[in-house]
mmCIF file of C-alpha atoms in Angstrom:
data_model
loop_
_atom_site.group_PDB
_atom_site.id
_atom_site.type_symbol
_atom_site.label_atom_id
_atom_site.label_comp_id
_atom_site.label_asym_id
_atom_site.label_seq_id
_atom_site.Cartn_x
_atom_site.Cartn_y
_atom_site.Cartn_z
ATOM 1 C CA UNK A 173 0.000 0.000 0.000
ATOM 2 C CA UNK A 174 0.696 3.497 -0.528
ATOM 3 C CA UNK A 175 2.884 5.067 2.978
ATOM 4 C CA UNK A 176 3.887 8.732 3.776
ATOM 5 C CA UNK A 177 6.596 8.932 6.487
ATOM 6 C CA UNK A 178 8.973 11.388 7.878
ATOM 7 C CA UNK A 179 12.391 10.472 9.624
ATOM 8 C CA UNK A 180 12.111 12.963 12.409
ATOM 9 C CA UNK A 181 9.027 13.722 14.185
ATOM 10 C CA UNK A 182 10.755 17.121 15.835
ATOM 11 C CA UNK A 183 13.479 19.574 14.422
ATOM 12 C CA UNK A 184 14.677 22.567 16.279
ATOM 13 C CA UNK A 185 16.883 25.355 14.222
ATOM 14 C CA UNK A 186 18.460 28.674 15.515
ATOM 15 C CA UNK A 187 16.477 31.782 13.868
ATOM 16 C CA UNK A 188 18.856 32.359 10.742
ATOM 17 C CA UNK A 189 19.922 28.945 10.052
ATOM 18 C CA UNK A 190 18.636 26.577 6.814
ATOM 19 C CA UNK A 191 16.160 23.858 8.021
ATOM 20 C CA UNK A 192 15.893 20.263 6.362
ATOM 21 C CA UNK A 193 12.844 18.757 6.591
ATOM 22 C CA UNK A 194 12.565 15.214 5.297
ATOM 23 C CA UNK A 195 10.100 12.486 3.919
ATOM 24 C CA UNK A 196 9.981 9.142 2.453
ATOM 25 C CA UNK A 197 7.259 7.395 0.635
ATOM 26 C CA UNK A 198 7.059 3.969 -0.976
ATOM 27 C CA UNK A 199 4.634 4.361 -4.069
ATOM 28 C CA UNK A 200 7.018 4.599 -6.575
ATOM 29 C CA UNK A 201 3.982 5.308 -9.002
ATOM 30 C CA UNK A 202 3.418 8.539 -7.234
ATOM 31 C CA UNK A 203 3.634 11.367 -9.462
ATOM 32 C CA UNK A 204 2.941 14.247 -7.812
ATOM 33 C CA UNK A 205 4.462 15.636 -4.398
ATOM 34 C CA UNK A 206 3.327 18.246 -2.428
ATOM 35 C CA UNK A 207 4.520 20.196 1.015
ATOM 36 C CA UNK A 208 2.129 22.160 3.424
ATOM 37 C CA UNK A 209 2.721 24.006 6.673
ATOM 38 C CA UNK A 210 0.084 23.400 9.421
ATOM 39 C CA UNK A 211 0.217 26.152 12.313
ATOM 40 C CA UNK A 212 -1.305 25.451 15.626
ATOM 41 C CA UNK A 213 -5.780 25.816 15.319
ATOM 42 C CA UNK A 214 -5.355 26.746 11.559
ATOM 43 C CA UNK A 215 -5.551 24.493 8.254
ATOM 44 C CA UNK A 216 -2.649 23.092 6.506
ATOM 45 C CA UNK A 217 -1.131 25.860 4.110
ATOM 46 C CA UNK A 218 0.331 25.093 0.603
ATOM 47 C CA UNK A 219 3.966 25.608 0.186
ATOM 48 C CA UNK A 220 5.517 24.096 -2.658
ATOM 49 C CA UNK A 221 4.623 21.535 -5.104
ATOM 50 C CA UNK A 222 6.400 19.516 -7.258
ATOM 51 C CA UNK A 223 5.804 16.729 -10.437
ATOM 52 C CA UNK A 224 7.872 13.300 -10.669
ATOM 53 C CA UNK A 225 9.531 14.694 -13.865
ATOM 54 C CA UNK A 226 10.718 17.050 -11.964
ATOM 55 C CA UNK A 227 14.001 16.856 -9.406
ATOM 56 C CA UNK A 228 14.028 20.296 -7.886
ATOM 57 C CA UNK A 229 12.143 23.308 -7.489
ATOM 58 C CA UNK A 230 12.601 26.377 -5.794
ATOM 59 C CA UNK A 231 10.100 29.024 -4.211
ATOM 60 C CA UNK A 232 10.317 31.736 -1.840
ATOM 61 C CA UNK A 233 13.332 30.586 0.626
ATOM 62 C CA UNK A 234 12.030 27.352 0.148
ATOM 63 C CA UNK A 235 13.092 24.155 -2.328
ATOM 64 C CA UNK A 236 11.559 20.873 -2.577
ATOM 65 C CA UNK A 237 14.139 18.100 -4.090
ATOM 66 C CA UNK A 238 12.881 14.857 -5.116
ATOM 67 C CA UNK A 239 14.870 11.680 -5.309
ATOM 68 C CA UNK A 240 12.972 9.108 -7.083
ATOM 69 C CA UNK A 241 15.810 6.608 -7.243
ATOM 70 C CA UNK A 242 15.316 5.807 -3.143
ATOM 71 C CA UNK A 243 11.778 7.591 -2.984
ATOM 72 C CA UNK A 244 12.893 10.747 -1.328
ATOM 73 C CA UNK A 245 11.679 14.099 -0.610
ATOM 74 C CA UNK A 246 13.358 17.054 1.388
ATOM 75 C CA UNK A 247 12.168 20.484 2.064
ATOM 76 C CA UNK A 248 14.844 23.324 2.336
ATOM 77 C CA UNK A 249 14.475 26.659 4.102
ATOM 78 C CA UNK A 250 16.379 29.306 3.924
ATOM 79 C CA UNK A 251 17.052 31.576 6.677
ATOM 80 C CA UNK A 252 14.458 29.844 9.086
ATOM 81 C CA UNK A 253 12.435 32.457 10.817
ATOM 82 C CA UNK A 254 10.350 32.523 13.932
ATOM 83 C CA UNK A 255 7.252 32.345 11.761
ATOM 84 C CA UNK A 256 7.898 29.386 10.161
ATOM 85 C CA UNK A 257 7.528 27.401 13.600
ATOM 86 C CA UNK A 258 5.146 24.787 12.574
ATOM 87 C CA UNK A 259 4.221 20.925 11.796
ATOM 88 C CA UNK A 260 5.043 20.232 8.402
ATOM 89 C CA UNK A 261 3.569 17.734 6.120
ATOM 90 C CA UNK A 262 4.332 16.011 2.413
ATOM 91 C CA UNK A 263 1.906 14.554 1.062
ATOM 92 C CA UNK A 264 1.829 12.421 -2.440
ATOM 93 C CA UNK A 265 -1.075 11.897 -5.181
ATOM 94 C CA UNK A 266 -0.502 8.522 -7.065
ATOM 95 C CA UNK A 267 -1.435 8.103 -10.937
ATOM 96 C CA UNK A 268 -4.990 8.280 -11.926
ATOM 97 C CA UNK A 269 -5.678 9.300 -7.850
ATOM 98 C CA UNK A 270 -7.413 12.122 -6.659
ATOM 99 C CA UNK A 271 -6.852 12.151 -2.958
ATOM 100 C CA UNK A 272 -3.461 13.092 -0.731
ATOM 101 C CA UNK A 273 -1.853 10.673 1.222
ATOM 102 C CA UNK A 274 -0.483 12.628 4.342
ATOM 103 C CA UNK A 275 2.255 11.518 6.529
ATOM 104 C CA UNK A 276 2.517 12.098 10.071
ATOM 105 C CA UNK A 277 4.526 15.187 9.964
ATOM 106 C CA UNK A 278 7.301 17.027 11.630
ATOM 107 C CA UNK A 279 7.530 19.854 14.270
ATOM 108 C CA UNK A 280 9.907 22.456 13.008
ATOM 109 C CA UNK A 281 10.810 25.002 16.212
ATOM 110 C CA UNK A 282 12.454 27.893 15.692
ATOM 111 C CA UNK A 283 14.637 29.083 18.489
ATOM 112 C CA UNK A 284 15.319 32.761 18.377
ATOM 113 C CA UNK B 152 -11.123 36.413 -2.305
ATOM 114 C CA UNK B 153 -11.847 34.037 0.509
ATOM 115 C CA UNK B 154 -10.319 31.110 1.003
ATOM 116 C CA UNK B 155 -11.642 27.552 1.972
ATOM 117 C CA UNK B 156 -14.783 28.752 4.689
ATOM 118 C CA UNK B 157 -16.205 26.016 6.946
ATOM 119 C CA UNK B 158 -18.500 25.830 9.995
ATOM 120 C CA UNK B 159 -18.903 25.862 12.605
ATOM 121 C CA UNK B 160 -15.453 25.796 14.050
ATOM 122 C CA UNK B 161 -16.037 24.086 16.675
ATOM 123 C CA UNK B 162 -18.871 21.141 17.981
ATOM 124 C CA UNK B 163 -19.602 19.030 20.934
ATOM 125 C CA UNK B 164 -21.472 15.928 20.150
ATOM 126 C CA UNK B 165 -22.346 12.806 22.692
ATOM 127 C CA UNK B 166 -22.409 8.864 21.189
ATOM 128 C CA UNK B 167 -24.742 8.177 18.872
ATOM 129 C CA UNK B 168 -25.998 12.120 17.390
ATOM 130 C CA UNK B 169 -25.201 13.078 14.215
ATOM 131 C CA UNK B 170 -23.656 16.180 12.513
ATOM 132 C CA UNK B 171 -23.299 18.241 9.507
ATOM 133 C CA UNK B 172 -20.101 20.179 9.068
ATOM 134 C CA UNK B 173 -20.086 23.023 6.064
ATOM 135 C CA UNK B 174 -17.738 23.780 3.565
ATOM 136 C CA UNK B 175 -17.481 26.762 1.000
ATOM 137 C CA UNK B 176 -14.582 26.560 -1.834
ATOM 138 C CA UNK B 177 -12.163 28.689 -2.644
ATOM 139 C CA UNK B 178 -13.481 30.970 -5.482
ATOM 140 C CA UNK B 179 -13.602 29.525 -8.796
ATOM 141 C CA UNK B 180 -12.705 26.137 -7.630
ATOM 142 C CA UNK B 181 -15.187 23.186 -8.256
ATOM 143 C CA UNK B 182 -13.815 19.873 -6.873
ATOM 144 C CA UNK B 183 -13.783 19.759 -2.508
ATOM 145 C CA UNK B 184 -12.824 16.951 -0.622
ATOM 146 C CA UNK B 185 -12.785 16.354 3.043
ATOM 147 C CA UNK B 186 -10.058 14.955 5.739
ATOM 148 C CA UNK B 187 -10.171 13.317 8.860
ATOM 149 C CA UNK B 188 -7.134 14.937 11.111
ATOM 150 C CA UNK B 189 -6.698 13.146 14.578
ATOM 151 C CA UNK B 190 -4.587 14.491 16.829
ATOM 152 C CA UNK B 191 -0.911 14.689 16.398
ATOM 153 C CA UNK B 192 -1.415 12.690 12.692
ATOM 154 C CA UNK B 193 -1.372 13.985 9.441
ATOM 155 C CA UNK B 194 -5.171 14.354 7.521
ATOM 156 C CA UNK B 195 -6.622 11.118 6.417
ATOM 157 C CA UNK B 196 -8.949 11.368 2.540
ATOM 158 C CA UNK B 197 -12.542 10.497 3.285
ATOM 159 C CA UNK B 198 -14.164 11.471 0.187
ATOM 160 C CA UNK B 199 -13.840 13.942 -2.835
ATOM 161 C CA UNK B 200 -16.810 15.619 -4.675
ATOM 162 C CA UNK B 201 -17.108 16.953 -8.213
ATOM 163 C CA UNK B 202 -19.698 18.073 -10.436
ATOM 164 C CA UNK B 203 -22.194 17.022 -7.044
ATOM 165 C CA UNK B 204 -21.392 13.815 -7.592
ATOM 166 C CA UNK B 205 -18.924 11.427 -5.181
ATOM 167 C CA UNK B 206 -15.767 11.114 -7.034
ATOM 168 C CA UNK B 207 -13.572 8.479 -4.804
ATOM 169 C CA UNK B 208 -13.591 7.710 -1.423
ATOM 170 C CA UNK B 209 -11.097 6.898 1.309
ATOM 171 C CA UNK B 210 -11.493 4.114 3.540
ATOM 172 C CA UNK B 211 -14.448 5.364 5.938
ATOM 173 C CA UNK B 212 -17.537 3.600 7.294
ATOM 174 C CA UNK B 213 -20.877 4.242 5.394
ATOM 175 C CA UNK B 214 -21.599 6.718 8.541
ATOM 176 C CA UNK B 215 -19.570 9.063 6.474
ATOM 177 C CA UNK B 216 -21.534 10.530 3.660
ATOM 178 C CA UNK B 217 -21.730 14.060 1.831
ATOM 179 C CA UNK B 218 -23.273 16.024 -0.795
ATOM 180 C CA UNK B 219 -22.205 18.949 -3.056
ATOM 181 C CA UNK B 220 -24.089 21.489 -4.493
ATOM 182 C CA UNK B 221 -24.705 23.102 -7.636
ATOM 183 C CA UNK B 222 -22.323 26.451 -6.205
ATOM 184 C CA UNK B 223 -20.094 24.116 -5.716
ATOM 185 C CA UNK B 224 -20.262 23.833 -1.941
ATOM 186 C CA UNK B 225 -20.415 20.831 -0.018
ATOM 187 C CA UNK B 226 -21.948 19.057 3.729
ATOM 188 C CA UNK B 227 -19.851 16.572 5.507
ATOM 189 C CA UNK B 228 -22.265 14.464 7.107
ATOM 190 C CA UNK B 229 -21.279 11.448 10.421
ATOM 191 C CA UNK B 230 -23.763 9.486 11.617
ATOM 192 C CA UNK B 231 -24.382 7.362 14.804
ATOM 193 C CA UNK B 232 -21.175 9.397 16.242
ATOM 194 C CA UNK B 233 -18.782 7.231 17.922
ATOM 195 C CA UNK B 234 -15.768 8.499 20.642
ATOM 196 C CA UNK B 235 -13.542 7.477 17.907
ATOM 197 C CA UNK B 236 -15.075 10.473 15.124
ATOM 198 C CA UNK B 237 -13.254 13.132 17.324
ATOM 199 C CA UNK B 238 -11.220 14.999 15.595
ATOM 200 C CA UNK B 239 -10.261 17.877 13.128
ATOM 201 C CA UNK B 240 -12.103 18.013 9.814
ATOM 202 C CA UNK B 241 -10.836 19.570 6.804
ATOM 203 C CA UNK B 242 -12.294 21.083 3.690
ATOM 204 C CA UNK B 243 -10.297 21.653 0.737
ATOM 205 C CA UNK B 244 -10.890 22.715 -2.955
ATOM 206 C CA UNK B 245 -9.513 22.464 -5.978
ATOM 207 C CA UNK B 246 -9.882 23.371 -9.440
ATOM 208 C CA UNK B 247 -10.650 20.037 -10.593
ATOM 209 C CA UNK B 248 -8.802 17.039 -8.533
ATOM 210 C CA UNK B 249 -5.091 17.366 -10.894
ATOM 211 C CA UNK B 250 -4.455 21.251 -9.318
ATOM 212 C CA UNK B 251 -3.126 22.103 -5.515
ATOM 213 C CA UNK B 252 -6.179 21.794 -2.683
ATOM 214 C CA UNK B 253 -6.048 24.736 -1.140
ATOM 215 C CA UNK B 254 -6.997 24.149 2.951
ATOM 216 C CA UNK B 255 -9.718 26.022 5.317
ATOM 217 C CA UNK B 256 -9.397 25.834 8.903
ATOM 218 C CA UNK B 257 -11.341 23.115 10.204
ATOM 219 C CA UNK B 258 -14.474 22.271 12.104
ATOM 220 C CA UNK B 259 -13.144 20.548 15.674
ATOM 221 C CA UNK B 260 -15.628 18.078 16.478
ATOM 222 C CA UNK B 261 -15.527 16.473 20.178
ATOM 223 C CA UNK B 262 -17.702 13.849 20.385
ATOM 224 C CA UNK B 263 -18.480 13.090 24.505
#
């Protein structure tokens, strides 16, 4: 079956410093890959998205990178800010599907 | 523009009521589908709508059902509520199912 996971369940970064936030997944058929940041009482927010034909993309201080070889996904940001203090989430859409699979998630803390 | 609306934000059930939670999609979007979020986990699919009709469905009990209508917006109905139903539900839209779902902040639903 189709699995979302994360490696780490918490990060903590000094304010200034790049964060890595990382996730695995086993359907290798998955084809689209997507990140969101979930603040505490609010809805998950889109961040970044990015295609299988696809190995990197960059936004706004962040970049996704996707390793299809060993089913990988990492989420880069630059300059971590107190604001970005947050669980985030990847989540993958397989071929033909219309639903995201979530994974549990990671807590990124900023410490300022 | 407003985002992904739904209410109530919160609602405290007891064991065996029902409920109907309300979503309203992000302008010109056309395709919502709801999420089960349990605490500390990421969202789980429970069912996608499009063109008012159930598109695909995640593995929940036939307690679970919905409806959209024609403006596009869409009820999240849970009958014979159980302990377990507790939790954070999600709305999100889409323009059809291929394009990001864009997030609104919930209904909490305790069920006591």
């Amino acid at each position: 079956g189709e699995s979302v996971g994360l490696h780490l369940p918490t990060l903590s970064v000094q304010e200034g410093d790049n964060s890595i936030i990382n996730c695995a997944y086993s359907n290798s058929a998955s084809d689209y890959f997507i990140w969101y940041k979930q603040e505490s009482g609010k809805g998950p927010q889109f961040i970044i998205d990015i295609r299988s034909n696809m190995d990197k993309r960059q936004g706004q201080r962040v970049t996704v990178l996707l390793n299809k070889t060993v089913k990988h996904l990492s989420l880069q940001i630059a300059a971590t800010q107190p604001g970005d203090s947050a669980v985030y989430f990847c989540a993958e859409k397989g071929t033909g599907a219309n639903n995201l699979f979530f994974g549990t998630g990671t807590r990124l803390t900023v410490i300022p | 523009d407003a985002g992904v609306t739904q209410s109530p934000t919160h609602l405290i059930k007891t064991r065996g009521q029902q409920v109907t939670l309300r979503c309203s999609p992000k302008s010109g979007h056309d395709t919502v589908s709801w999420y089960q979020q349990a605490l500390g986990q990421g969202p789980q699919f429970i069912f996608q709508y499009y063109e008012e009709e159930e598109r695909q469905r995640g593995n929940f009990p036939d307690r679970f059902s919905g409806h959209q209508f024609p403006n596009y917006s869409s009820e999240l109905n849970v009958n014979a509520l159980l302990l377990g139903d507790s939790a954070l539900y999600l709305c999100a839209s889409s323009w059809t199912a291929k394009n990001i779902q864009y997030f609104g902040a919930g209904t909490r639903l305790s069920v006591l």
